[in-house]
Tab-separated table of C-alpha atoms in Angstrom:
chain	number	residue	atom	x	y	z
A	1	UNK	CA	117.872	88.968	102.982
A	2	UNK	CA	114.750	91.004	103.824
A	3	UNK	CA	112.720	88.688	104.836
A	4	UNK	CA	114.774	87.119	106.624
A	5	UNK	CA	115.653	90.597	108.980
A	6	UNK	CA	112.338	91.354	108.837
A	7	UNK	CA	111.412	87.964	111.170
A	8	UNK	CA	114.523	87.771	112.631
A	9	UNK	CA	114.267	90.631	115.255
A	10	UNK	CA	113.582	91.142	119.425
A	11	UNK	CA	110.314	88.206	118.970
A	12	UNK	CA	113.416	86.124	118.964
A	13	UNK	CA	116.449	86.880	120.445
A	14	UNK	CA	114.080	87.448	124.289
A	15	UNK	CA	110.733	86.977	123.844
A	16	UNK	CA	111.820	83.339	123.139
A	17	UNK	CA	112.081	82.654	126.640
A	18	UNK	CA	108.900	83.788	128.091
A	19	UNK	CA	108.418	80.256	125.445
A	20	UNK	CA	111.472	78.606	126.474
A	21	UNK	CA	109.829	78.927	130.019
A	22	UNK	CA	106.793	77.252	129.514
A	23	UNK	CA	107.110	75.109	127.607
A	24	UNK	CA	111.158	73.046	128.652
A	25	UNK	CA	112.334	71.020	125.410
A	26	UNK	CA	109.461	71.127	123.862
A	27	UNK	CA	109.527	74.844	122.752
A	28	UNK	CA	111.037	73.079	119.674
A	29	UNK	CA	108.385	71.236	118.746
A	30	UNK	CA	106.244	74.626	118.632
A	31	UNK	CA	108.165	76.829	116.914
A	32	UNK	CA	108.483	73.712	114.302
A	33	UNK	CA	104.539	73.928	114.300
A	34	UNK	CA	103.789	76.980	114.204
A	35	UNK	CA	107.095	77.554	111.646
A	36	UNK	CA	105.011	75.100	109.708
A	37	UNK	CA	101.692	77.072	109.381
A	38	UNK	CA	104.315	80.247	108.795
A	39	UNK	CA	105.911	78.704	105.529
A	40	UNK	CA	102.331	77.363	103.663
A	41	UNK	CA	101.066	81.837	104.813
A	42	UNK	CA	104.346	82.627	102.862
A	43	UNK	CA	103.335	80.246	99.888
A	44	UNK	CA	100.376	81.348	99.906
A	45	UNK	CA	101.003	85.172	99.661
A	46	UNK	CA	104.385	84.057	96.728
A	47	UNK	CA	101.502	83.090	94.996
A	48	UNK	CA	99.564	85.601	95.142
A	49	UNK	CA	101.735	88.549	94.955
A	50	UNK	CA	103.879	86.669	91.962
A	51	UNK	CA	101.257	86.821	90.045
A	52	UNK	CA	100.339	90.202	90.842
A	53	UNK	CA	103.296	92.097	92.836
A	54	UNK	CA	101.517	95.369	94.355
A	55	UNK	CA	103.261	97.569	97.332
A	56	UNK	CA	99.008	96.516	99.495
A	57	UNK	CA	100.470	92.463	98.865
A	58	UNK	CA	98.070	90.439	100.534
A	59	UNK	CA	94.863	94.223	101.216
A	60	UNK	CA	95.484	93.989	97.679
A	61	UNK	CA	94.436	90.721	96.894
A	62	UNK	CA	92.567	90.370	100.905
A	63	UNK	CA	90.153	93.422	97.802
A	64	UNK	CA	90.647	90.662	93.958
A	65	UNK	CA	89.406	87.534	95.688
A	66	UNK	CA	86.701	89.306	98.885
A	67	UNK	CA	85.693	92.864	97.638
A	68	UNK	CA	86.606	95.927	98.749
A	69	UNK	CA	86.194	95.823	102.254
A	70	UNK	CA	88.701	93.145	102.555
A	71	UNK	CA	90.914	94.774	101.558
A	72	UNK	CA	90.300	97.594	103.746
A	73	UNK	CA	89.894	96.172	106.540
A	74	UNK	CA	92.989	94.111	105.835
A	75	UNK	CA	95.003	96.873	104.944
A	76	UNK	CA	94.246	99.448	108.158
A	77	UNK	CA	94.408	96.555	111.320
A	78	UNK	CA	97.872	95.587	109.505
A	79	UNK	CA	98.968	99.748	109.561
A	80	UNK	CA	97.642	100.128	112.978
A	81	UNK	CA	100.049	96.915	114.288
A	82	UNK	CA	103.186	97.970	112.132
A	83	UNK	CA	102.876	101.514	113.573
A	84	UNK	CA	102.094	100.753	117.652
A	85	UNK	CA	105.388	98.235	116.700
A	86	UNK	CA	107.210	101.536	115.541
A	87	UNK	CA	106.540	102.589	119.165
A	88	UNK	CA	107.093	99.428	120.816
A	89	UNK	CA	110.630	99.011	119.414
A	90	UNK	CA	111.056	102.481	119.995
A	91	UNK	CA	110.671	102.182	123.814
A	92	UNK	CA	112.860	98.661	124.286
A	93	UNK	CA	115.811	100.204	121.928
A	94	UNK	CA	115.453	103.517	123.980
A	95	UNK	CA	115.873	101.114	127.485
A	96	UNK	CA	118.682	99.539	125.629
A	97	UNK	CA	120.178	102.910	125.509
A	98	UNK	CA	119.865	104.523	128.270
A	99	UNK	CA	121.433	101.153	130.168
A	100	UNK	CA	124.732	102.255	128.964
A	101	UNK	CA	124.236	105.957	129.062
A	102	UNK	CA	122.202	106.072	132.330
A	103	UNK	CA	121.255	110.126	132.573
A	104	UNK	CA	120.233	110.234	129.352
A	105	UNK	CA	115.883	110.165	128.772
A	106	UNK	CA	114.162	106.740	126.806
A	107	UNK	CA	112.587	110.334	125.021
A	108	UNK	CA	115.177	111.754	123.644
A	109	UNK	CA	116.563	108.318	121.822
A	110	UNK	CA	112.568	107.639	120.495
A	111	UNK	CA	113.463	111.093	119.369
A	112	UNK	CA	116.202	110.097	116.804
A	113	UNK	CA	115.143	106.365	116.296
A	114	UNK	CA	112.298	108.078	114.825
A	115	UNK	CA	113.966	111.419	113.274
A	116	UNK	CA	116.535	109.362	111.380
A	117	UNK	CA	114.783	106.446	109.633
A	118	UNK	CA	112.047	108.564	109.034
A	119	UNK	CA	114.872	110.142	107.115
A	120	UNK	CA	115.730	108.120	105.874
A	121	UNK	CA	112.231	106.448	104.818
A	122	UNK	CA	111.711	109.592	103.137
A	123	UNK	CA	114.789	110.016	100.639
A	124	UNK	CA	114.853	107.358	98.395
A	125	UNK	CA	113.515	103.582	98.321
A	126	UNK	CA	117.188	102.390	97.712
A	127	UNK	CA	118.236	104.058	101.348
A	128	UNK	CA	115.630	102.186	102.911
A	129	UNK	CA	117.001	98.606	100.965
A	130	UNK	CA	120.378	99.679	101.756
A	131	UNK	CA	119.456	99.899	105.897
A	132	UNK	CA	117.513	97.328	105.742
A	133	UNK	CA	119.718	95.077	103.231
A	134	UNK	CA	122.871	95.787	106.107
A	135	UNK	CA	121.250	95.653	109.487
A	136	UNK	CA	119.817	91.490	108.105
A	137	UNK	CA	123.344	90.878	107.556
A	138	UNK	CA	124.193	91.219	111.234
A	139	UNK	CA	121.366	89.901	112.283
A	140	UNK	CA	121.865	86.611	110.219
A	141	UNK	CA	125.658	86.956	110.891
A	142	UNK	CA	124.468	87.060	114.686
A	143	UNK	CA	122.122	83.801	114.553
A	144	UNK	CA	124.465	82.207	112.211
A	145	UNK	CA	128.041	82.286	113.960
A	146	UNK	CA	125.993	81.367	117.457
A	147	UNK	CA	124.381	78.420	116.078
A	148	UNK	CA	127.814	77.304	114.552
A	149	UNK	CA	129.505	78.328	118.245
A	150	UNK	CA	125.755	76.166	119.814
A	151	UNK	CA	126.793	72.402	117.040
A	152	UNK	CA	130.160	72.537	118.086
A	153	UNK	CA	129.665	72.786	121.448
A	154	UNK	CA	126.219	69.895	121.821
A	155	UNK	CA	128.981	67.981	119.674
A	156	UNK	CA	132.549	68.178	122.781
A	157	UNK	CA	133.874	69.965	119.489
A	158	UNK	CA	134.337	73.968	121.688
A	159	UNK	CA	137.241	73.783	123.854
A	160	UNK	CA	137.218	74.454	127.049
A	161	UNK	CA	132.924	73.191	127.134
A	162	UNK	CA	132.732	69.592	127.857
A	163	UNK	CA	129.646	67.846	125.062
A	164	UNK	CA	125.550	68.372	127.496
A	165	UNK	CA	124.232	65.420	125.859
A	166	UNK	CA	120.666	64.698	126.043
A	167	UNK	CA	120.820	66.025	129.673
A	168	UNK	CA	119.335	68.829	129.499
A	169	UNK	CA	116.609	67.622	127.376
A	170	UNK	CA	115.530	65.331	129.122
A	171	UNK	CA	115.908	65.510	132.466
A	172	UNK	CA	114.556	67.881	135.369
A	173	UNK	CA	110.797	67.268	134.396
A	174	UNK	CA	111.750	65.673	131.148
A	175	UNK	CA	110.320	66.585	127.273
A	176	UNK	CA	107.313	67.913	128.856
A	177	UNK	CA	107.979	69.605	132.029
A	178	UNK	CA	104.899	71.637	132.958
A	179	UNK	CA	101.927	69.120	129.946
A	180	UNK	CA	99.988	70.037	127.065
A	181	UNK	CA	99.058	73.370	129.142
A	182	UNK	CA	102.932	75.378	128.628
A	183	UNK	CA	102.974	73.408	125.221
A	184	UNK	CA	100.044	75.943	124.193
A	185	UNK	CA	101.747	78.760	125.651
A	186	UNK	CA	105.427	77.925	124.449
A	187	UNK	CA	102.542	77.409	121.139
A	188	UNK	CA	101.099	81.037	121.216
A	189	UNK	CA	104.308	83.013	121.506
A	190	UNK	CA	106.187	80.757	119.024
A	191	UNK	CA	103.573	81.933	116.296
A	192	UNK	CA	103.678	85.905	117.126
A	193	UNK	CA	107.688	85.638	117.688
A	194	UNK	CA	107.689	84.988	113.961
A	195	UNK	CA	105.507	88.131	112.666
A	196	UNK	CA	107.026	90.590	110.159
A	197	UNK	CA	107.744	88.197	107.227
A	198	UNK	CA	104.970	90.612	105.097
A	199	UNK	CA	106.810	93.289	104.044
A	200	UNK	CA	108.524	91.190	101.913
A	201	UNK	CA	106.306	91.370	98.897
A	202	UNK	CA	106.193	94.965	100.093
A	203	UNK	CA	109.072	95.517	99.092
A	204	UNK	CA	109.621	93.027	96.146
A	205	UNK	CA	106.538	95.195	94.576
A	206	UNK	CA	109.236	97.545	94.031
A	207	UNK	CA	112.283	96.408	93.028
A	208	UNK	CA	113.370	96.452	89.556
A	209	UNK	CA	112.124	92.635	88.841
A	210	UNK	CA	108.462	91.972	90.891
A	211	UNK	CA	107.445	89.035	89.964
A	212	UNK	CA	111.262	87.120	90.211
A	213	UNK	CA	111.970	89.456	93.629
A	214	UNK	CA	108.737	87.601	95.247
A	215	UNK	CA	109.212	84.104	93.893
A	216	UNK	CA	113.197	84.033	94.394
A	217	UNK	CA	112.413	85.404	98.597
A	218	UNK	CA	109.509	83.610	99.082
A	219	UNK	CA	111.385	79.937	97.561
A	220	UNK	CA	114.068	80.814	99.762
A	221	UNK	CA	113.487	82.570	102.721
A	222	UNK	CA	111.332	80.053	104.190
A	223	UNK	CA	113.363	77.738	104.988
A	224	UNK	CA	116.305	79.328	105.933
A	225	UNK	CA	113.934	80.808	109.363
A	226	UNK	CA	113.013	77.444	109.939
A	227	UNK	CA	116.755	76.397	110.534
A	228	UNK	CA	116.717	79.641	112.272
A	229	UNK	CA	114.147	79.215	114.420
A	230	UNK	CA	114.438	75.779	115.082
A	231	UNK	CA	117.125	75.441	115.133
A	232	UNK	CA	118.638	77.941	117.647
A	233	UNK	CA	115.619	76.849	119.984
A	234	UNK	CA	117.028	73.261	119.964
A	235	UNK	CA	120.643	74.071	120.186
A	236	UNK	CA	119.517	76.430	123.872
A	237	UNK	CA	117.313	73.585	124.964
A	238	UNK	CA	120.168	71.618	124.541
A	239	UNK	CA	123.442	73.725	125.692
A	240	UNK	CA	121.278	74.926	129.244
A	241	UNK	CA	118.068	73.585	132.121
A	242	UNK	CA	115.343	75.267	130.920
A	243	UNK	CA	114.228	76.297	133.607
A	244	UNK	CA	117.335	78.227	135.185
A	245	UNK	CA	116.640	81.568	136.350
A	246	UNK	CA	118.561	83.785	133.222
A	247	UNK	CA	116.469	81.887	130.148
A	248	UNK	CA	113.885	83.498	130.870
A	249	UNK	CA	115.449	86.772	130.161
A	250	UNK	CA	117.997	86.283	127.969
A	251	UNK	CA	118.022	82.652	126.495
A	252	UNK	CA	120.530	83.965	124.235
A	253	UNK	CA	122.860	85.617	126.155
A	254	UNK	CA	122.077	82.371	128.513
A	255	UNK	CA	123.970	79.809	126.512
A	256	UNK	CA	126.759	81.943	124.836
A	257	UNK	CA	126.967	82.270	129.117
A	258	UNK	CA	127.466	78.438	129.293
A	259	UNK	CA	130.240	78.437	126.874
A	260	UNK	CA	132.249	80.861	128.101
A	261	UNK	CA	131.657	83.692	125.162
A	262	UNK	CA	133.371	87.057	127.245
A	263	UNK	CA	130.768	89.880	128.117
A	264	UNK	CA	127.881	87.592	126.188
A	265	UNK	CA	124.979	89.353	128.201
A	266	UNK	CA	126.609	92.751	126.194
A	267	UNK	CA	126.577	91.180	122.809
A	268	UNK	CA	123.624	90.984	123.081
A	269	UNK	CA	122.296	94.001	123.860
A	270	UNK	CA	123.979	94.781	120.707
A	271	UNK	CA	121.878	92.741	118.554
A	272	UNK	CA	118.585	93.275	119.624
A	273	UNK	CA	119.168	96.978	119.688
A	274	UNK	CA	120.137	95.799	116.084
A	275	UNK	CA	117.290	93.877	115.440
A	276	UNK	CA	115.002	96.832	117.006
A	277	UNK	CA	116.089	99.283	114.647
A	278	UNK	CA	115.834	97.688	111.146
A	279	UNK	CA	112.666	96.385	112.941
A	280	UNK	CA	111.502	100.235	113.212
A	281	UNK	CA	112.743	100.770	109.777
A	282	UNK	CA	110.608	97.478	107.709
A	283	UNK	CA	107.435	98.470	109.486
A	284	UNK	CA	107.370	102.105	108.822
A	285	UNK	CA	108.091	102.161	105.300
A	286	UNK	CA	106.221	98.383	105.353
A	287	UNK	CA	103.425	100.969	106.261
A	288	UNK	CA	104.034	104.046	104.211
A	289	UNK	CA	103.163	101.282	101.636
A	290	UNK	CA	100.531	99.528	103.075
A	291	UNK	CA	98.679	103.615	103.915
A	292	UNK	CA	99.146	104.762	100.374
A	293	UNK	CA	98.197	101.120	99.057
A	294	UNK	CA	94.477	101.528	100.452
A	295	UNK	CA	94.298	105.551	99.778
A	296	UNK	CA	95.566	104.570	96.157
A	297	UNK	CA	92.159	102.261	95.608
A	298	UNK	CA	89.658	105.288	97.065
A	299	UNK	CA	89.799	103.544	100.210
A	300	UNK	CA	91.534	106.347	102.929
A	301	UNK	CA	92.183	109.429	103.298
A	302	UNK	CA	93.770	111.277	100.040
A	303	UNK	CA	95.985	113.967	101.520
A	304	UNK	CA	98.110	110.187	102.467
A	305	UNK	CA	98.359	109.206	98.587
A	306	UNK	CA	100.770	111.993	97.215
A	307	UNK	CA	104.565	110.819	95.384
A	308	UNK	CA	107.350	112.686	95.237
A	309	UNK	CA	111.148	111.304	93.745
A	310	UNK	CA	108.681	107.935	93.691
A	311	UNK	CA	108.226	107.782	97.882
A	312	UNK	CA	104.919	108.639	99.487
A	313	UNK	CA	105.914	110.516	101.792
A	314	UNK	CA	102.711	111.907	103.374
A	315	UNK	CA	102.676	108.153	104.067
A	316	UNK	CA	105.852	108.408	105.496
A	317	UNK	CA	104.969	110.920	107.748
A	318	UNK	CA	101.297	109.671	108.680
A	319	UNK	CA	102.484	106.254	109.916
A	320	UNK	CA	106.314	107.893	111.726
A	321	UNK	CA	103.735	110.312	113.765
A	322	UNK	CA	101.461	107.852	114.793
A	323	UNK	CA	104.605	105.875	115.772
A	324	UNK	CA	105.762	108.300	117.967
A	325	UNK	CA	102.595	108.878	119.503
A	326	UNK	CA	102.517	105.901	120.878
A	327	UNK	CA	105.117	106.073	122.645
A	328	UNK	CA	103.692	108.759	124.036
A	329	UNK	CA	101.204	107.397	125.191
A	330	UNK	CA	102.874	104.872	126.826
A	331	UNK	CA	104.588	107.251	128.862
A	332	UNK	CA	101.454	109.407	129.770
A	333	UNK	CA	99.856	106.570	130.210
A	334	UNK	CA	101.168	103.902	129.603
A	335	UNK	CA	98.899	100.987	132.008
A	336	UNK	CA	95.573	102.793	130.219
A	337	UNK	CA	95.875	103.213	126.397
A	338	UNK	CA	99.043	102.058	125.387
A	339	UNK	CA	98.049	98.595	127.138
A	340	UNK	CA	94.435	98.487	125.357
A	341	UNK	CA	96.966	99.667	121.960
A	342	UNK	CA	99.602	96.004	122.878
A	343	UNK	CA	95.784	95.090	123.382
A	344	UNK	CA	94.142	95.318	120.128
A	345	UNK	CA	96.674	94.870	118.148
A	346	UNK	CA	97.536	91.210	119.965
A	347	UNK	CA	95.853	88.814	117.611
A	348	UNK	CA	96.853	90.451	113.950
A	349	UNK	CA	98.790	88.509	112.553
A	350	UNK	CA	96.512	86.263	112.893
A	351	UNK	CA	93.624	88.382	111.120
A	352	UNK	CA	96.750	89.203	108.522
A	353	UNK	CA	97.408	85.741	107.884
A	354	UNK	CA	93.677	84.807	107.674
A	355	UNK	CA	92.812	87.303	105.254
A	356	UNK	CA	95.033	85.159	102.572
A	357	UNK	CA	94.307	82.346	103.113
A	358	UNK	CA	91.101	82.875	102.789
A	359	UNK	CA	91.846	85.303	99.131
A	360	UNK	CA	94.290	82.368	98.073
A	361	UNK	CA	91.706	79.652	97.945
A	362	UNK	CA	89.241	82.455	96.106
A	363	UNK	CA	92.979	84.070	93.801
A	364	UNK	CA	93.674	80.174	92.825
A	365	UNK	CA	90.436	79.071	91.040
A	366	UNK	CA	90.968	82.554	89.759
A	367	UNK	CA	94.083	82.152	87.581
A	368	UNK	CA	92.984	79.028	86.730
A	369	UNK	CA	90.176	80.251	84.770
A	370	UNK	CA	91.633	82.871	83.380
A	371	UNK	CA	95.491	84.184	83.293
A	372	UNK	CA	97.466	80.012	84.062
A	373	UNK	CA	100.839	81.707	83.327
A	374	UNK	CA	100.946	84.026	86.119
A	375	UNK	CA	101.158	81.180	87.707
A	376	UNK	CA	104.884	80.915	89.144
A	377	UNK	CA	105.212	81.196	92.596
A	378	UNK	CA	102.091	77.521	93.349
A	379	UNK	CA	101.056	76.842	95.603
A	380	UNK	CA	101.629	72.640	97.876
A	381	UNK	CA	99.452	70.532	97.837
A	382	UNK	CA	96.271	73.271	96.845
A	383	UNK	CA	93.378	72.987	98.470
A	384	UNK	CA	94.405	71.040	101.448
A	385	UNK	CA	98.004	72.498	102.898
A	386	UNK	CA	94.955	76.194	101.850
A	387	UNK	CA	92.523	74.957	104.145
A	388	UNK	CA	95.134	73.037	106.652
A	389	UNK	CA	96.531	76.127	107.572
A	390	UNK	CA	92.786	78.311	108.146
A	391	UNK	CA	92.448	74.851	110.720
A	392	UNK	CA	95.671	75.699	112.400
A	393	UNK	CA	94.750	78.924	112.415
A	394	UNK	CA	91.039	78.586	114.168
A	395	UNK	CA	93.384	76.502	116.513
A	396	UNK	CA	95.398	78.899	117.991
A	397	UNK	CA	92.453	81.204	118.502
A	398	UNK	CA	91.106	79.183	120.383
A	399	UNK	CA	93.575	77.876	122.587
A	400	UNK	CA	94.278	81.761	122.984
A	401	UNK	CA	90.821	81.372	124.298
A	402	UNK	CA	92.798	79.579	127.504
A	403	UNK	CA	94.423	81.802	128.971
A	404	UNK	CA	93.994	85.152	130.194
A	405	UNK	CA	95.614	87.365	128.981
A	406	UNK	CA	95.677	86.527	124.893
A	407	UNK	CA	92.259	86.551	125.637
A	408	UNK	CA	92.449	89.916	126.263
A	409	UNK	CA	93.973	90.410	123.271
A	410	UNK	CA	91.111	88.298	121.519
A	411	UNK	CA	88.599	90.693	121.971
A	412	UNK	CA	90.818	93.270	121.365
A	413	UNK	CA	91.210	92.575	118.002
A	414	UNK	CA	88.047	91.146	117.223
A	415	UNK	CA	86.875	94.567	118.426
A	416	UNK	CA	89.226	96.920	115.874
A	417	UNK	CA	88.330	93.538	112.850
A	418	UNK	CA	84.726	94.150	113.203
A	419	UNK	CA	84.724	97.782	113.412
A	420	UNK	CA	86.968	97.926	110.521
A	421	UNK	CA	85.204	94.782	108.479
A	422	UNK	CA	81.969	96.750	108.902
A	423	UNK	CA	82.552	100.816	107.894
A	424	UNK	CA	84.402	99.018	105.507
A	425	UNK	CA	81.713	97.791	104.611
A	426	UNK	CA	79.210	100.388	104.866
A	427	UNK	CA	81.819	102.601	102.622
A	428	UNK	CA	81.726	99.791	100.068
A	429	UNK	CA	77.937	100.391	99.898
A	430	UNK	CA	78.918	104.094	98.823
A	431	UNK	CA	78.391	105.568	95.596
A	432	UNK	CA	81.364	106.406	93.598
A	433	UNK	CA	80.908	110.797	94.394
A	434	UNK	CA	80.244	110.648	98.041
A	435	UNK	CA	83.566	108.767	98.605
A	436	UNK	CA	84.776	111.534	96.739
A	437	UNK	CA	83.170	114.286	98.454
A	438	UNK	CA	85.039	112.381	101.965
A	439	UNK	CA	88.069	112.432	100.412
A	440	UNK	CA	88.630	109.250	100.331
A	441	UNK	CA	88.461	108.775	97.023
A	442	UNK	CA	92.451	108.129	94.829
A	443	UNK	CA	94.147	111.066	94.559
A	444	UNK	CA	95.888	110.414	91.701
A	445	UNK	CA	99.784	110.551	91.772
A	446	UNK	CA	102.517	109.182	90.415
A	447	UNK	CA	102.262	105.886	91.599
A	448	UNK	CA	105.709	105.003	94.409
A	449	UNK	CA	108.809	103.834	91.543
A	450	UNK	CA	108.656	100.223	90.890
A	451	UNK	CA	105.318	99.767	92.567
A	452	UNK	CA	102.425	97.343	90.718
A	453	UNK	CA	99.766	98.821	88.916
A	454	UNK	CA	97.183	99.395	92.468
A	455	UNK	CA	93.732	99.595	89.667
A	456	UNK	CA	93.947	95.522	89.470
A	457	UNK	CA	91.911	95.778	92.473
A	458	UNK	CA	89.160	97.362	91.418
A	459	UNK	CA	88.302	93.922	89.234
A	460	UNK	CA	87.379	91.991	92.519
A	461	UNK	CA	85.260	89.489	92.088
A	462	UNK	CA	82.582	90.794	94.593
A	463	UNK	CA	82.496	93.538	92.191
A	464	UNK	CA	81.932	91.149	88.998
């Protein structure tokens, strides 16, 4: 449920509208293509996480396979990504609340949401799991109901509606109304709508049986997410003309309006609010565990390494504080500093996926040689599909160079990645005594309840 809930967010319910407006009915192809890429990435991550469960997830795998600088770079860029996402989601949720309760200030709602989810994450990890389970259940129920109603309407079985046939798919400019250019824009929008699935391997490391948890989540979540994403896009473009005015701002609400569902816009506002709050909860959790894992491996300030009650509370507070500070930046300098932050993480998910793919190539070779019994989950058609996934990521990066907005994001993310990589390489060359003096050696405190031993990362291939 955390895997499903982590990826079914506002990017799907709202952000997909821009993709539909650009690609038309071919958005189905865009989501299918990017969905296949995400499935390959998750299979790779699942293979490594089942072999070495860790709350540091891909950062630990990158450190073990490539070297400490890679773990440092991928871990901290993901932390920054999650913290900026916390801010963006808090702002989005506050906008919905102020729409319902005019006269209230957005910052009040952001502060309330941050306090609630920071508080739940400071308590037992069970609280995070409980909240996220119910959030995910609501989102899954909403999208399942949408798919059922949509399919019934398409088949002409829903009372009061006529079967639309293929008019909306082939009319109004055809299946590719804006040509390949529109398809490319839709593809880029769909790739980033899938972000967030990586959190499941972080959470699974703190479950009662990490290996089984990772394996089950990866095996069952991927095809379900494909059905939800690709299926809902197919339903929307079949029921509603792709160029309808209200599709860009809210495709699901537009489809529900077409079906005559009362108060469709408000129904979707509730679903989007749940999606945003769920993402805030998951991102505070994921950011805190990633930062703790980095600290435990000597890749961050030791101050954040203290664990009490099975929870890295200082890491939770630091992650929440960064997110809340980013919210303040959005009010103080919305067109400058906050925009820079958003641009810096615009392509960060592709950086993370790249590290996952390279790590899997190296880790699989090592596992087959030294510990084949750890291969509980296996990457399909290794190494062919891993290389194909890397080629797909490179293709997406090249496509980003074609568009003005995404080109800016790519430049900012590239600069951040380079700065982190250089810092990581410099730190890697420092002797351990110097790192201890800098306050970045592991704190030596208890680990989060149920988490795997981070010290395994120390036996990286590079160190060998």
